[in-house]
Amino acid sequence: MKWFIYMYPKSWRRRYSNEMIEVLKQTDWSFKVVFDLLLGIADAWIMELNEKKVLGFRMSQVLLLISLINVFVILKLTSLRGVNVMLEQVSLLIAMLSFFLAIVVLIANMLKVGIIPALSIKTKLAKISLSLMGSYALFFAIFLVAAN
């Protein structure tokens, strides 16, 4: 269960990892413990994103704004329903999932190596984020074609 610790943000690991390792050594595996660790990971990342700032805005606000813009575009375009509803729904679902994963990977990369190096194509996570954005663009284009 020690590998759960590596899912926490780096600042959290620096402060609490030794204590958490000791607690996990004394704890048996159970669904409740795993679920509690996952909730703790989510909470730690939420706190981390609320502390990080980009151009004076909290990272969580930037993510929310990007997601809302995407949702508004999709809601506007879904009113133009076409004949092929199944293709629209599947392509839209894949597009949204790849967009979300691209943003999460990009932010994780920014937290890991910094903002400027994360925006280059030198790191593996940056390449993964770029490929996910490419699949987002491809499936969003399929959605647009199917919607019209």
mmCIF file of C-alpha atoms in Angstrom:
data_model
loop_
_atom_site.group_PDB
_atom_site.id
_atom_site.type_symbol
_atom_site.label_atom_id
_atom_site.label_comp_id
_atom_site.label_asym_id
_atom_site.label_seq_id
_atom_site.Cartn_x
_atom_site.Cartn_y
_atom_site.Cartn_z
ATOM 1 C CA MET A 1 0.000 0.000 0.000
ATOM 2 C CA LYS A 2 3.044 2.278 0.128
ATOM 3 C CA TRP A 3 2.650 3.109 -3.551
ATOM 4 C CA PHE A 4 -0.499 5.092 -2.668
ATOM 5 C CA ILE A 5 1.829 7.674 -1.136
ATOM 6 C CA TYR A 6 3.316 8.454 -4.554
ATOM 7 C CA MET A 7 -0.118 9.556 -5.776
ATOM 8 C CA TYR A 8 -0.091 12.471 -3.310
ATOM 9 C CA PRO A 9 1.425 15.840 -4.310
ATOM 10 C CA LYS A 10 5.157 16.283 -3.772
ATOM 11 C CA SER A 11 4.726 18.922 -1.049
ATOM 12 C CA TRP A 12 2.426 16.597 0.880
ATOM 13 C CA ARG A 13 4.861 13.682 0.516
ATOM 14 C CA ARG A 14 7.755 15.768 1.844
ATOM 15 C CA ARG A 15 5.783 16.618 4.949
ATOM 16 C CA TYR A 16 3.789 13.450 5.735
ATOM 17 C CA SER A 17 5.235 10.433 3.882
ATOM 18 C CA ASN A 18 7.247 8.980 6.772
ATOM 19 C CA GLU A 19 4.277 9.132 9.132
ATOM 20 C CA MET A 20 1.963 7.660 6.500
ATOM 21 C CA ILE A 21 4.339 4.755 5.838
ATOM 22 C CA GLU A 22 4.324 3.901 9.542
ATOM 23 C CA VAL A 23 0.527 4.038 9.693
ATOM 24 C CA LEU A 24 0.184 1.873 6.566
ATOM 25 C CA LYS A 25 2.552 -0.738 8.020
ATOM 26 C CA GLN A 26 0.164 -1.146 10.954
ATOM 27 C CA THR A 27 -2.984 -1.226 8.798
ATOM 28 C CA ASP A 28 -4.499 -4.211 6.993
ATOM 29 C CA TRP A 29 -5.822 -3.979 3.441
ATOM 30 C CA SER A 30 -9.528 -3.321 3.243
ATOM 31 C CA PHE A 31 -11.898 -1.535 0.921
ATOM 32 C CA LYS A 32 -12.467 1.150 3.550
ATOM 33 C CA VAL A 33 -8.738 1.870 3.907
ATOM 34 C CA VAL A 34 -8.195 2.036 0.134
ATOM 35 C CA PHE A 35 -11.249 4.278 -0.293
ATOM 36 C CA ASP A 36 -10.037 6.536 2.517
ATOM 37 C CA LEU A 37 -6.598 6.794 0.899
ATOM 38 C CA LEU A 38 -8.169 7.721 -2.451
ATOM 39 C CA LEU A 39 -10.286 10.396 -0.769
ATOM 40 C CA GLY A 40 -7.165 11.712 0.943
ATOM 41 C CA ILE A 41 -5.345 11.850 -2.399
ATOM 42 C CA ALA A 42 -8.199 13.825 -3.966
ATOM 43 C CA ASP A 43 -8.314 16.183 -0.991
ATOM 44 C CA ALA A 44 -4.551 16.747 -1.065
ATOM 45 C CA TRP A 45 -4.629 17.558 -4.788
ATOM 46 C CA ILE A 46 -7.562 19.934 -4.334
ATOM 47 C CA MET A 47 -5.620 21.771 -1.656
ATOM 48 C CA GLU A 48 -2.509 21.774 -3.863
ATOM 49 C CA LEU A 49 -4.406 23.188 -6.853
ATOM 50 C CA ASN A 50 -5.996 25.858 -4.677
ATOM 51 C CA GLU A 51 -2.531 26.983 -3.542
ATOM 52 C CA LYS A 52 -0.910 27.043 -6.997
ATOM 53 C CA LYS A 53 -1.453 30.210 -9.026
ATOM 54 C CA VAL A 54 -1.177 30.896 -12.741
ATOM 55 C CA LEU A 55 -1.203 34.582 -13.733
ATOM 56 C CA GLY A 56 -2.770 35.460 -10.392
ATOM 57 C CA PHE A 57 -5.561 32.883 -10.635
ATOM 58 C CA ARG A 58 -5.762 29.686 -8.627
ATOM 59 C CA MET A 59 -5.182 26.579 -10.721
ATOM 60 C CA SER A 60 -8.568 25.190 -9.682
ATOM 61 C CA GLN A 61 -10.255 28.323 -11.056
ATOM 62 C CA VAL A 62 -8.407 27.963 -14.360
ATOM 63 C CA LEU A 63 -9.503 24.328 -14.663
ATOM 64 C CA LEU A 64 -13.089 25.244 -13.862
ATOM 65 C CA LEU A 65 -13.094 28.016 -16.466
ATOM 66 C CA ILE A 66 -11.669 25.739 -19.171
ATOM 67 C CA SER A 67 -14.236 23.050 -18.363
ATOM 68 C CA LEU A 68 -17.145 25.515 -18.368
ATOM 69 C CA ILE A 69 -16.136 26.935 -21.755
ATOM 70 C CA ASN A 70 -15.986 23.419 -23.135
ATOM 71 C CA VAL A 71 -19.401 22.537 -21.687
ATOM 72 C CA PHE A 72 -21.011 25.695 -23.123
ATOM 73 C CA VAL A 73 -19.628 24.956 -26.592
ATOM 74 C CA ILE A 74 -20.947 21.414 -26.411
ATOM 75 C CA LEU A 75 -24.366 22.480 -25.141
ATOM 76 C CA LYS A 76 -24.621 24.967 -27.981
ATOM 77 C CA LEU A 77 -23.712 22.332 -30.552
ATOM 78 C CA THR A 78 -25.886 19.552 -29.134
ATOM 79 C CA SER A 79 -28.944 21.656 -29.907
ATOM 80 C CA LEU A 80 -28.070 21.052 -33.566
ATOM 81 C CA ARG A 81 -28.834 17.323 -33.226
ATOM 82 C CA GLY A 82 -28.367 15.313 -36.406
ATOM 83 C CA VAL A 83 -29.463 11.878 -37.489
ATOM 84 C CA ASN A 84 -26.536 9.912 -36.131
ATOM 85 C CA VAL A 85 -27.082 10.368 -32.390
ATOM 86 C CA MET A 86 -25.066 7.335 -31.281
ATOM 87 C CA LEU A 87 -21.955 8.468 -33.165
ATOM 88 C CA GLU A 88 -22.365 11.950 -31.697
ATOM 89 C CA GLN A 89 -22.641 10.676 -28.148
ATOM 90 C CA VAL A 90 -19.711 8.272 -28.364
ATOM 91 C CA SER A 91 -17.415 10.787 -30.076
ATOM 92 C CA LEU A 92 -18.402 13.485 -27.597
ATOM 93 C CA LEU A 93 -17.773 11.173 -24.646
ATOM 94 C CA ILE A 94 -14.335 10.187 -25.942
ATOM 95 C CA ALA A 95 -13.513 13.831 -26.720
ATOM 96 C CA MET A 96 -14.460 15.004 -23.233
ATOM 97 C CA LEU A 97 -12.579 12.172 -21.551
ATOM 98 C CA SER A 98 -9.425 12.828 -23.571
ATOM 99 C CA PHE A 99 -9.717 16.581 -22.895
ATOM 100 C CA PHE A 100 -10.044 15.994 -19.159
ATOM 101 C CA LEU A 101 -7.102 13.579 -19.114
ATOM 102 C CA ALA A 102 -4.973 15.984 -21.186
ATOM 103 C CA ILE A 103 -5.595 18.806 -18.712
ATOM 104 C CA VAL A 104 -4.907 16.563 -15.703
ATOM 105 C CA VAL A 105 -1.665 15.260 -17.216
ATOM 106 C CA LEU A 106 -0.584 18.797 -18.143
ATOM 107 C CA ILE A 107 -1.214 20.066 -14.621
ATOM 108 C CA ALA A 108 0.573 17.084 -13.096
ATOM 109 C CA ASN A 109 3.512 17.820 -15.377
ATOM 110 C CA MET A 110 3.462 21.506 -14.384
ATOM 111 C CA LEU A 111 3.536 20.565 -10.730
ATOM 112 C CA LYS A 112 6.324 18.082 -11.348
ATOM 113 C CA VAL A 113 8.744 20.060 -13.536
ATOM 114 C CA GLY A 114 7.424 23.632 -13.521
ATOM 115 C CA ILE A 115 5.310 25.647 -15.924
ATOM 116 C CA ILE A 116 7.840 26.503 -18.650
ATOM 117 C CA PRO A 117 9.374 23.004 -19.015
ATOM 118 C CA ALA A 118 5.892 21.456 -18.923
ATOM 119 C CA LEU A 119 4.832 23.487 -21.947
ATOM 120 C CA SER A 120 7.738 22.138 -23.997
ATOM 121 C CA ILE A 121 7.688 18.741 -25.668
ATOM 122 C CA LYS A 122 10.765 17.518 -23.812
ATOM 123 C CA THR A 123 9.047 15.570 -21.037
ATOM 124 C CA LYS A 124 7.140 12.334 -21.407
ATOM 125 C CA LEU A 125 4.066 13.760 -19.674
ATOM 126 C CA ALA A 126 4.018 16.717 -22.081
ATOM 127 C CA LYS A 127 4.007 14.314 -25.025
ATOM 128 C CA ILE A 128 1.167 12.319 -23.449
ATOM 129 C CA SER A 129 -0.809 15.512 -22.835
ATOM 130 C CA LEU A 130 -0.271 16.660 -26.413
ATOM 131 C CA SER A 131 -1.394 13.310 -27.822
ATOM 132 C CA LEU A 132 -4.519 13.400 -25.634
ATOM 133 C CA MET A 133 -5.274 16.906 -26.919
ATOM 134 C CA GLY A 134 -4.861 15.565 -30.450
ATOM 135 C CA SER A 135 -7.383 12.816 -29.788
ATOM 136 C CA TYR A 136 -9.684 15.450 -28.257
ATOM 137 C CA ALA A 137 -9.464 17.527 -31.455
ATOM 138 C CA LEU A 138 -10.050 14.469 -33.638
ATOM 139 C CA PHE A 139 -13.106 13.210 -31.749
ATOM 140 C CA PHE A 140 -14.506 16.722 -31.350
ATOM 141 C CA ALA A 141 -14.221 17.149 -35.131
ATOM 142 C CA ILE A 142 -16.067 13.838 -35.573
ATOM 143 C CA PHE A 143 -18.738 15.133 -33.206
ATOM 144 C CA LEU A 144 -19.070 18.363 -35.212
ATOM 145 C CA VAL A 145 -19.386 16.480 -38.494
ATOM 146 C CA ALA A 146 -21.956 14.090 -37.028
ATOM 147 C CA ALA A 147 -23.926 16.955 -35.485
ATOM 148 C CA ASN A 148 -24.245 18.827 -38.777
#
